[in-house]
Amino acid sequence: MIERLSHGPASVHGLTEPFALSQQMISKHIACLVRARIVIKTKCGRESVCTLRPEAIKTVSDWAFNYRRFWEESFDKLEIVVNQMKKEEVRDDRKHG
Amino acid sequence: MTENTVSEIERMVVTRVFDAPRELVWKAWTDPKYVMQWWGPKGFTAPVCKMDFRVGGKSLFCMKTPDGQEFWNAVEYHEIVLHEKIVSDMYFSDSKGNKIEPAELGIEHEAIDGAYDVTIFEDLGNGQTKLTHIGNEPMESAKNSGQLEGWNQILDKIAAVVAGLVQAK
């Protein structure tokens, strides 16, 4: 369903068609996506139109390689901090020594 | 014993060798003044870093994405061996440190129930320190999420998260 919405907004009816599910089931699924703030549902005349919330997708894509990346990249920065600390320590030693 | 070993999940491990003495690396890891300078992925900043670094203590970190979105993490300390080892529990939280499910933030993170993060500081001699972080995430999941993936795969993951939300009801 999200795959379909990634191509653009779609009506609930349009989203029901490709699935072998009742519109009621689809509506329930959409309600979940709306609650999870992944999809925005708006009324357009008699039809409800669903749109993917771009921020939600962006967050997930930003974090697609999340946990390991968090640590690897934090370690990169930690390395810079440690090197800086080392330099400062050497300077302090010279001052006091 | 053997059965335990077999059923144990291989964890995500990140290691790094620093060209600095162990006390220095320890300081960079445990002093908020320094943690603020490195916490979070590339391009992220850490505007808030409140640390209560002691067994039973809890720290609160905020990281800000390049587009200004804030994510909060809390860390609880279970075991501290000075200059050697830290056993902690890190989780996503709100700005008050209350635990929240990563999926609620649109973040995919598969944690192992009841497992902790373990950080080990090893003195390699010759002024070098090896830092090992054993994260609370299964290796398989880390491997999968470690790859740059196509849009559709990302979407599949969201779908799975949503399916989980649906099931959780």
CSV table of N, CA and C in Angstrom, one decimal, chain B residues 42-153:
chain,number,residue,atom,x,y,z
B,42,LYS,N,27.0,11.5,11.7
B,42,LYS,CA,27.6,12.6,11.0
B,42,LYS,C,26.6,13.7,10.7
B,43,GLY,N,27.0,14.9,10.9
B,43,GLY,CA,26.1,16.0,10.6
B,43,GLY,C,25.1,16.3,11.7
B,44,PHE,N,24.9,15.4,12.6
B,44,PHE,CA,24.0,15.7,13.8
B,44,PHE,C,24.8,16.5,14.8
B,45,THR,N,24.0,17.2,15.6
B,45,THR,CA,24.6,17.9,16.8
B,45,THR,C,23.9,17.3,18.0
B,46,ALA,N,24.6,17.6,19.2
B,46,ALA,CA,24.0,17.1,20.4
B,46,ALA,C,23.8,18.3,21.3
B,47,PRO,N,22.6,19.0,21.2
B,47,PRO,CA,22.4,20.2,22.0
B,47,PRO,C,22.2,20.0,23.5
B,48,VAL,N,21.7,18.8,23.9
B,48,VAL,CA,21.5,18.6,25.3
B,48,VAL,C,22.2,17.3,25.7
B,49,CYS,N,22.9,17.3,26.8
B,49,CYS,CA,23.6,16.2,27.3
B,49,CYS,C,23.7,16.3,28.8
B,50,LYS,N,22.7,15.7,29.5
B,50,LYS,CA,22.7,15.7,31.0
B,50,LYS,C,23.1,14.4,31.4
B,51,MET,N,24.2,14.3,32.1
B,51,MET,CA,24.7,13.0,32.5
B,51,MET,C,24.7,12.8,34.0
B,52,ASP,N,24.2,11.7,34.5
B,52,ASP,CA,24.4,11.3,35.9
B,52,ASP,C,25.1,9.9,35.8
B,53,PHE,N,26.4,10.0,35.6
B,53,PHE,CA,27.2,8.8,35.3
B,53,PHE,C,27.6,8.1,36.6
B,54,ARG,N,26.7,7.2,37.1
B,54,ARG,CA,27.0,6.4,38.2
B,54,ARG,C,26.1,5.2,38.2
B,55,VAL,N,26.4,4.1,38.8
B,55,VAL,CA,25.5,3.0,38.8
B,55,VAL,C,24.1,3.4,39.4
B,56,GLY,N,23.1,3.1,38.6
B,56,GLY,CA,21.8,3.5,39.0
B,56,GLY,C,21.4,4.9,38.5
B,57,GLY,N,22.4,5.6,37.9
B,57,GLY,CA,22.1,6.9,37.4
B,57,GLY,C,21.6,6.8,36.0
B,58,LYS,N,21.1,8.0,35.5
B,58,LYS,CA,20.5,8.0,34.1
B,58,LYS,C,20.9,9.3,33.4
B,59,SER,N,21.3,9.1,32.2
B,59,SER,CA,21.7,10.3,31.4
B,59,SER,C,20.7,10.5,30.3
B,60,LEU,N,20.6,11.8,29.8
B,60,LEU,CA,19.7,12.1,28.8
B,60,LEU,C,20.4,12.9,27.7
B,61,PHE,N,20.3,12.4,26.5
B,61,PHE,CA,21.0,13.0,25.3
B,61,PHE,C,20.0,13.4,24.3
B,62,CYS,N,20.3,14.5,23.7
B,62,CYS,CA,19.4,15.0,22.5
B,62,CYS,C,20.3,15.0,21.3
B,63,MET,N,19.9,14.5,20.2
B,63,MET,CA,20.7,14.7,19.0
B,63,MET,C,19.7,15.3,18.0
B,64,LYS,N,20.3,16.2,17.2
B,64,LYS,CA,19.5,17.0,16.2
B,64,LYS,C,20.0,16.6,14.8
B,65,THR,N,19.1,16.3,14.0
B,65,THR,CA,19.4,16.0,12.6
B,65,THR,C,19.8,17.3,11.9
B,66,PRO,N,20.5,17.1,10.7
B,66,PRO,CA,20.8,18.3,10.0
B,66,PRO,C,19.6,19.2,9.6
B,67,ASP,N,18.4,18.6,9.5
B,67,ASP,CA,17.2,19.4,9.2
B,67,ASP,C,16.5,19.8,10.4
B,68,GLY,N,17.1,19.7,11.6
B,68,GLY,CA,16.5,20.2,12.8
B,68,GLY,C,15.6,19.3,13.6
B,69,GLN,N,15.5,18.1,13.2
B,69,GLN,CA,14.6,17.2,14.0
B,69,GLN,C,15.4,16.7,15.2
B,70,GLU,N,14.7,16.6,16.3
B,70,GLU,CA,15.4,16.2,17.6
B,70,GLU,C,15.0,14.8,17.9
B,71,PHE,N,16.0,14.0,18.3
B,71,PHE,CA,15.8,12.7,18.9
B,71,PHE,C,16.4,12.6,20.2
B,72,TRP,N,15.7,12.0,21.2
B,72,TRP,CA,16.2,11.9,22.5
B,72,TRP,C,16.5,10.5,22.9
B,73,ASN,N,17.6,10.3,23.6
B,73,ASN,CA,18.0,9.0,24.1
B,73,ASN,C,18.2,9.1,25.6
B,74,ALA,N,17.8,8.1,26.3
B,74,ALA,CA,18.2,8.0,27.7
B,74,ALA,C,19.1,6.8,27.9
B,75,VAL,N,20.0,6.9,28.8
B,75,VAL,CA,21.0,5.8,29.1
B,75,VAL,C,20.9,5.5,30.6
B,76,GLU,N,20.7,4.3,31.0
B,76,GLU,CA,20.8,3.9,32.4
B,76,GLU,C,22.0,3.1,32.7
B,77,TYR,N,22.7,3.4,33.8
B,77,TYR,CA,23.9,2.6,34.0
B,77,TYR,C,23.7,1.5,35.0
B,78,HIS,N,24.1,0.3,34.6
B,78,HIS,CA,24.0,-0.8,35.5
B,78,HIS,C,25.3,-1.3,36.2
B,79,GLU,N,26.4,-1.0,35.5
B,79,GLU,CA,27.7,-1.5,36.0
B,79,GLU,C,28.7,-0.6,35.5
B,80,ILE,N,29.6,-0.1,36.3
B,80,ILE,CA,30.7,0.7,35.9
B,80,ILE,C,32.0,0.2,36.5
B,81,VAL,N,33.0,-0.1,35.7
B,81,VAL,CA,34.3,-0.5,36.2
B,81,VAL,C,35.2,0.6,35.7
B,82,LEU,N,35.7,1.4,36.5
B,82,LEU,CA,36.5,2.6,36.1
B,82,LEU,C,37.6,2.3,35.1
B,83,HIS,N,37.5,3.0,34.0
B,83,HIS,CA,38.5,2.9,32.9
B,83,HIS,C,38.4,1.5,32.1
B,84,GLU,N,37.4,0.7,32.5
B,84,GLU,CA,37.4,-0.6,31.8
B,84,GLU,C,36.1,-1.0,31.1
B,85,LYS,N,35.0,-0.8,31.8
B,85,LYS,CA,33.8,-1.3,31.3
B,85,LYS,C,32.5,-0.6,31.8
B,86,ILE,N,31.6,-0.4,30.9
B,86,ILE,CA,30.3,0.2,31.3
B,86,ILE,C,29.2,-0.7,30.7
B,87,VAL,N,28.3,-1.1,31.6
B,87,VAL,CA,27.1,-1.8,31.2
B,87,VAL,C,25.9,-0.9,31.4
B,88,SER,N,25.3,-0.7,30.3
B,88,SER,CA,24.2,0.3,30.3
B,88,SER,C,23.0,-0.1,29.4
B,89,ASP,N,22.0,0.7,29.5
B,89,ASP,CA,20.8,0.4,28.7
B,89,ASP,C,20.4,1.7,28.1
B,90,MET,N,20.5,1.7,26.8
B,90,MET,CA,20.1,2.9,26.0
B,90,MET,C,18.8,2.7,25.3
B,91,TYR,N,18.0,3.7,25.4
B,91,TYR,CA,16.7,3.6,24.6
B,91,TYR,C,16.2,5.0,24.1
B,92,PHE,N,15.3,5.0,23.2
B,92,PHE,CA,14.8,6.2,22.7
B,92,PHE,C,13.8,6.7,23.7
B,93,SER,N,13.8,8.0,23.9
B,93,SER,CA,12.9,8.6,25.0
B,93,SER,C,12.3,9.9,24.5
B,94,ASP,N,11.5,10.5,25.3
B,94,ASP,CA,11.0,11.9,25.0
B,94,ASP,C,12.0,12.8,25.7
B,95,SER,N,11.8,14.1,25.7
B,95,SER,CA,12.7,15.1,26.2
B,95,SER,C,12.9,15.0,27.7
B,96,LYS,N,11.9,14.2,28.4
B,96,LYS,CA,12.0,14.0,29.8
B,96,LYS,C,12.7,12.7,30.2
B,97,GLY,N,13.0,11.9,29.2
B,97,GLY,CA,13.7,10.7,29.5
B,97,GLY,C,12.7,9.5,29.6
B,98,ASN,N,11.5,9.7,29.3
B,98,ASN,CA,10.5,8.6,29.3
B,98,ASN,C,10.7,7.8,28.1
B,99,LYS,N,10.8,6.5,28.3
B,99,LYS,CA,11.0,5.5,27.2
B,99,LYS,C,9.9,5.6,26.1
B,100,ILE,N,10.3,5.6,24.8
B,100,ILE,CA,9.3,5.5,23.8
B,100,ILE,C,9.8,4.4,22.8
B,101,GLU,N,8.8,3.8,22.1
B,101,GLU,CA,9.2,2.8,21.1
B,101,GLU,C,9.7,3.5,19.9
B,102,PRO,N,10.9,3.0,19.4
B,102,PRO,CA,11.5,3.6,18.2
B,102,PRO,C,10.5,3.7,17.0
B,103,ALA,N,9.7,2.7,16.9
B,103,ALA,CA,8.7,2.7,15.7
B,103,ALA,C,7.8,3.9,15.8
B,104,GLU,N,7.5,4.4,17.0
B,104,GLU,CA,6.7,5.6,17.1
B,104,GLU,C,7.4,6.8,16.4
B,105,LEU,N,8.7,6.7,16.4
B,105,LEU,CA,9.4,7.8,15.8
B,105,LEU,C,9.8,7.6,14.3
B,106,GLY,N,9.3,6.4,13.9
B,106,GLY,CA,9.6,6.0,12.5
B,106,GLY,C,11.0,5.5,12.4
B,107,ILE,N,11.5,5.1,13.5
B,107,ILE,CA,12.9,4.5,13.5
B,107,ILE,C,12.8,3.0,13.7
B,108,GLU,N,13.6,2.3,12.9
B,108,GLU,CA,13.6,0.9,13.0
B,108,GLU,C,14.8,0.5,13.9
B,109,HIS,N,14.4,-0.1,15.0
B,109,HIS,CA,15.5,-0.6,15.9
B,109,HIS,C,15.0,-1.9,16.6
B,110,GLU,N,15.7,-3.0,16.3
B,110,GLU,CA,15.3,-4.2,16.9
B,110,GLU,C,16.1,-4.5,18.1
B,111,ALA,N,15.6,-4.3,19.3
B,111,ALA,CA,16.4,-4.6,20.5
B,111,ALA,C,16.1,-6.0,21.0
B,112,ILE,N,17.1,-6.5,21.7
B,112,ILE,CA,17.0,-7.8,22.3
B,112,ILE,C,16.5,-7.6,23.7
B,113,ASP,N,15.4,-8.3,24.1
B,113,ASP,CA,14.8,-8.2,25.4
B,113,ASP,C,15.8,-8.5,26.5
B,114,GLY,N,15.8,-7.6,27.5
B,114,GLY,CA,16.6,-7.9,28.7
B,114,GLY,C,18.1,-7.9,28.4
B,115,ALA,N,18.6,-7.4,27.3
B,115,ALA,CA,20.0,-7.3,27.0
B,115,ALA,C,20.5,-5.9,27.2
B,116,TYR,N,21.8,-5.7,27.6
B,116,TYR,CA,22.3,-4.4,27.8
B,116,TYR,C,23.4,-4.0,26.7
B,117,ASP,N,23.7,-2.8,26.7
B,117,ASP,CA,24.8,-2.3,25.9
B,117,ASP,C,26.1,-2.5,26.8
B,118,VAL,N,27.1,-3.0,26.2
B,118,VAL,CA,28.4,-3.2,27.0
B,118,VAL,C,29.5,-2.4,26.2
B,119,THR,N,30.2,-1.5,27.0
B,119,THR,CA,31.3,-0.8,26.4
B,119,THR,C,32.5,-1.2,27.1
B,120,ILE,N,33.5,-1.6,26.3
B,120,ILE,CA,34.8,-2.1,26.9
B,120,ILE,C,35.9,-1.2,26.4
B,121,PHE,N,36.8,-0.8,27.4
B,121,PHE,CA,37.9,0.0,27.1
B,121,PHE,C,39.2,-0.9,27.4
B,122,GLU,N,39.9,-1.2,26.3
B,122,GLU,CA,41.1,-2.0,26.5
B,122,GLU,C,42.4,-1.2,26.2
B,123,ASP,N,43.3,-1.4,27.2
B,123,ASP,CA,44.6,-0.7,27.0
B,123,ASP,C,45.5,-1.7,26.1
B,124,LEU,N,45.8,-1.2,24.9
B,124,LEU,CA,46.6,-2.1,24.0
B,124,LEU,C,48.1,-1.9,24.3
B,125,GLY,N,48.5,-1.1,25.3
B,125,GLY,CA,49.9,-0.8,25.4
B,125,GLY,C,50.2,0.3,24.4
B,126,ASN,N,51.4,0.6,24.1
B,126,ASN,CA,51.9,1.6,23.2
B,126,ASN,C,51.0,2.8,23.0
B,127,GLY,N,50.3,3.1,24.1
B,127,GLY,CA,49.4,4.3,24.1
B,127,GLY,C,48.1,4.2,23.3
B,128,GLN,N,47.8,3.0,22.9
B,128,GLN,CA,46.5,2.9,22.2
B,128,GLN,C,45.4,2.2,23.0
B,129,THR,N,44.2,2.6,22.7
B,129,THR,CA,43.1,2.0,23.4
B,129,THR,C,42.1,1.4,22.4
B,130,LYS,N,41.6,0.3,22.7
B,130,LYS,CA,40.6,-0.4,21.8
B,130,LYS,C,39.3,-0.2,22.5
B,131,LEU,N,38.3,0.4,21.8
B,131,LEU,CA,37.0,0.6,22.4
B,131,LEU,C,36.1,-0.4,21.7
B,132,THR,N,35.3,-1.2,22.4
B,132,THR,CA,34.4,-2.1,21.9
B,132,THR,C,33.0,-1.8,22.4
B,133,HIS,N,32.1,-1.6,21.5
B,133,HIS,CA,30.7,-1.4,22.0
B,133,HIS,C,29.8,-2.5,21.4
B,134,ILE,N,29.3,-3.2,22.4
B,134,ILE,CA,28.3,-4.3,22.0
B,134,ILE,C,26.9,-3.8,22.2
B,135,GLY,N,26.3,-3.5,21.1
B,135,GLY,CA,25.0,-2.9,21.2
B,135,GLY,C,23.9,-3.9,21.4
B,136,ASN,N,22.8,-3.3,21.8
B,136,ASN,CA,21.6,-4.2,22.0
B,136,ASN,C,20.8,-4.3,20.7
B,137,GLU,N,21.4,-5.0,19.8
B,137,GLU,CA,20.7,-5.2,18.5
B,137,GLU,C,21.3,-6.5,17.9
B,138,PRO,N,20.5,-7.4,17.4
B,138,PRO,CA,21.0,-8.6,16.8
B,138,PRO,C,21.9,-8.3,15.6
B,139,MET,N,22.9,-9.1,15.4
B,139,MET,CA,23.9,-8.8,14.3
B,139,MET,C,23.2,-8.9,13.0
B,140,GLU,N,22.3,-9.8,12.8
B,140,GLU,CA,21.6,-10.0,11.5
B,140,GLU,C,20.9,-8.7,11.2
B,141,SER,N,20.2,-8.1,12.1
B,141,SER,CA,19.5,-6.9,11.9
B,141,SER,C,20.4,-5.7,11.6
B,142,ALA,N,21.5,-5.7,12.3
B,142,ALA,CA,22.5,-4.6,12.1
B,142,ALA,C,23.1,-4.8,10.7
B,143,LYS,N,23.4,-6.0,10.3
B,143,LYS,CA,23.9,-6.2,9.0
B,143,LYS,C,23.0,-5.7,7.9
B,144,ASN,N,21.7,-6.1,8.1
B,144,ASN,CA,20.7,-5.7,7.1
B,144,ASN,C,20.6,-4.2,7.0
B,145,SER,N,20.6,-3.6,8.2
B,145,SER,CA,20.3,-2.1,8.2
B,145,SER,C,21.6,-1.4,7.9
B,146,GLY,N,22.7,-2.1,7.8
B,146,GLY,CA,24.0,-1.5,7.5
B,146,GLY,C,24.2,-1.2,6.1
B,147,GLN,N,23.3,-1.7,5.3
B,147,GLN,CA,23.5,-1.5,3.8
B,147,GLN,C,22.6,-0.4,3.4
B,148,LEU,N,23.2,0.3,2.4
B,148,LEU,CA,22.4,1.4,1.8
B,148,LEU,C,21.3,0.6,0.9
B,149,GLU,N,20.1,0.9,1.2
B,149,GLU,CA,19.0,0.2,0.6
B,149,GLU,C,18.2,1.0,-0.3
B,150,GLY,N,17.6,0.3,-1.2
B,150,GLY,CA,16.7,0.9,-2.2
B,150,GLY,C,15.4,1.4,-1.5
B,151,TRP,N,14.8,2.3,-2.2
B,151,TRP,CA,13.6,2.9,-1.7
B,151,TRP,C,12.5,1.9,-1.3
B,152,ASN,N,12.4,0.9,-2.2
B,152,ASN,CA,11.3,-0.1,-2.0
B,152,ASN,C,11.5,-0.9,-0.7
B,153,GLN,N,12.8,-1.2,-0.4
B,153,GLN,CA,13.1,-1.9,0.8
B,153,GLN,C,12.8,-1.1,2.0
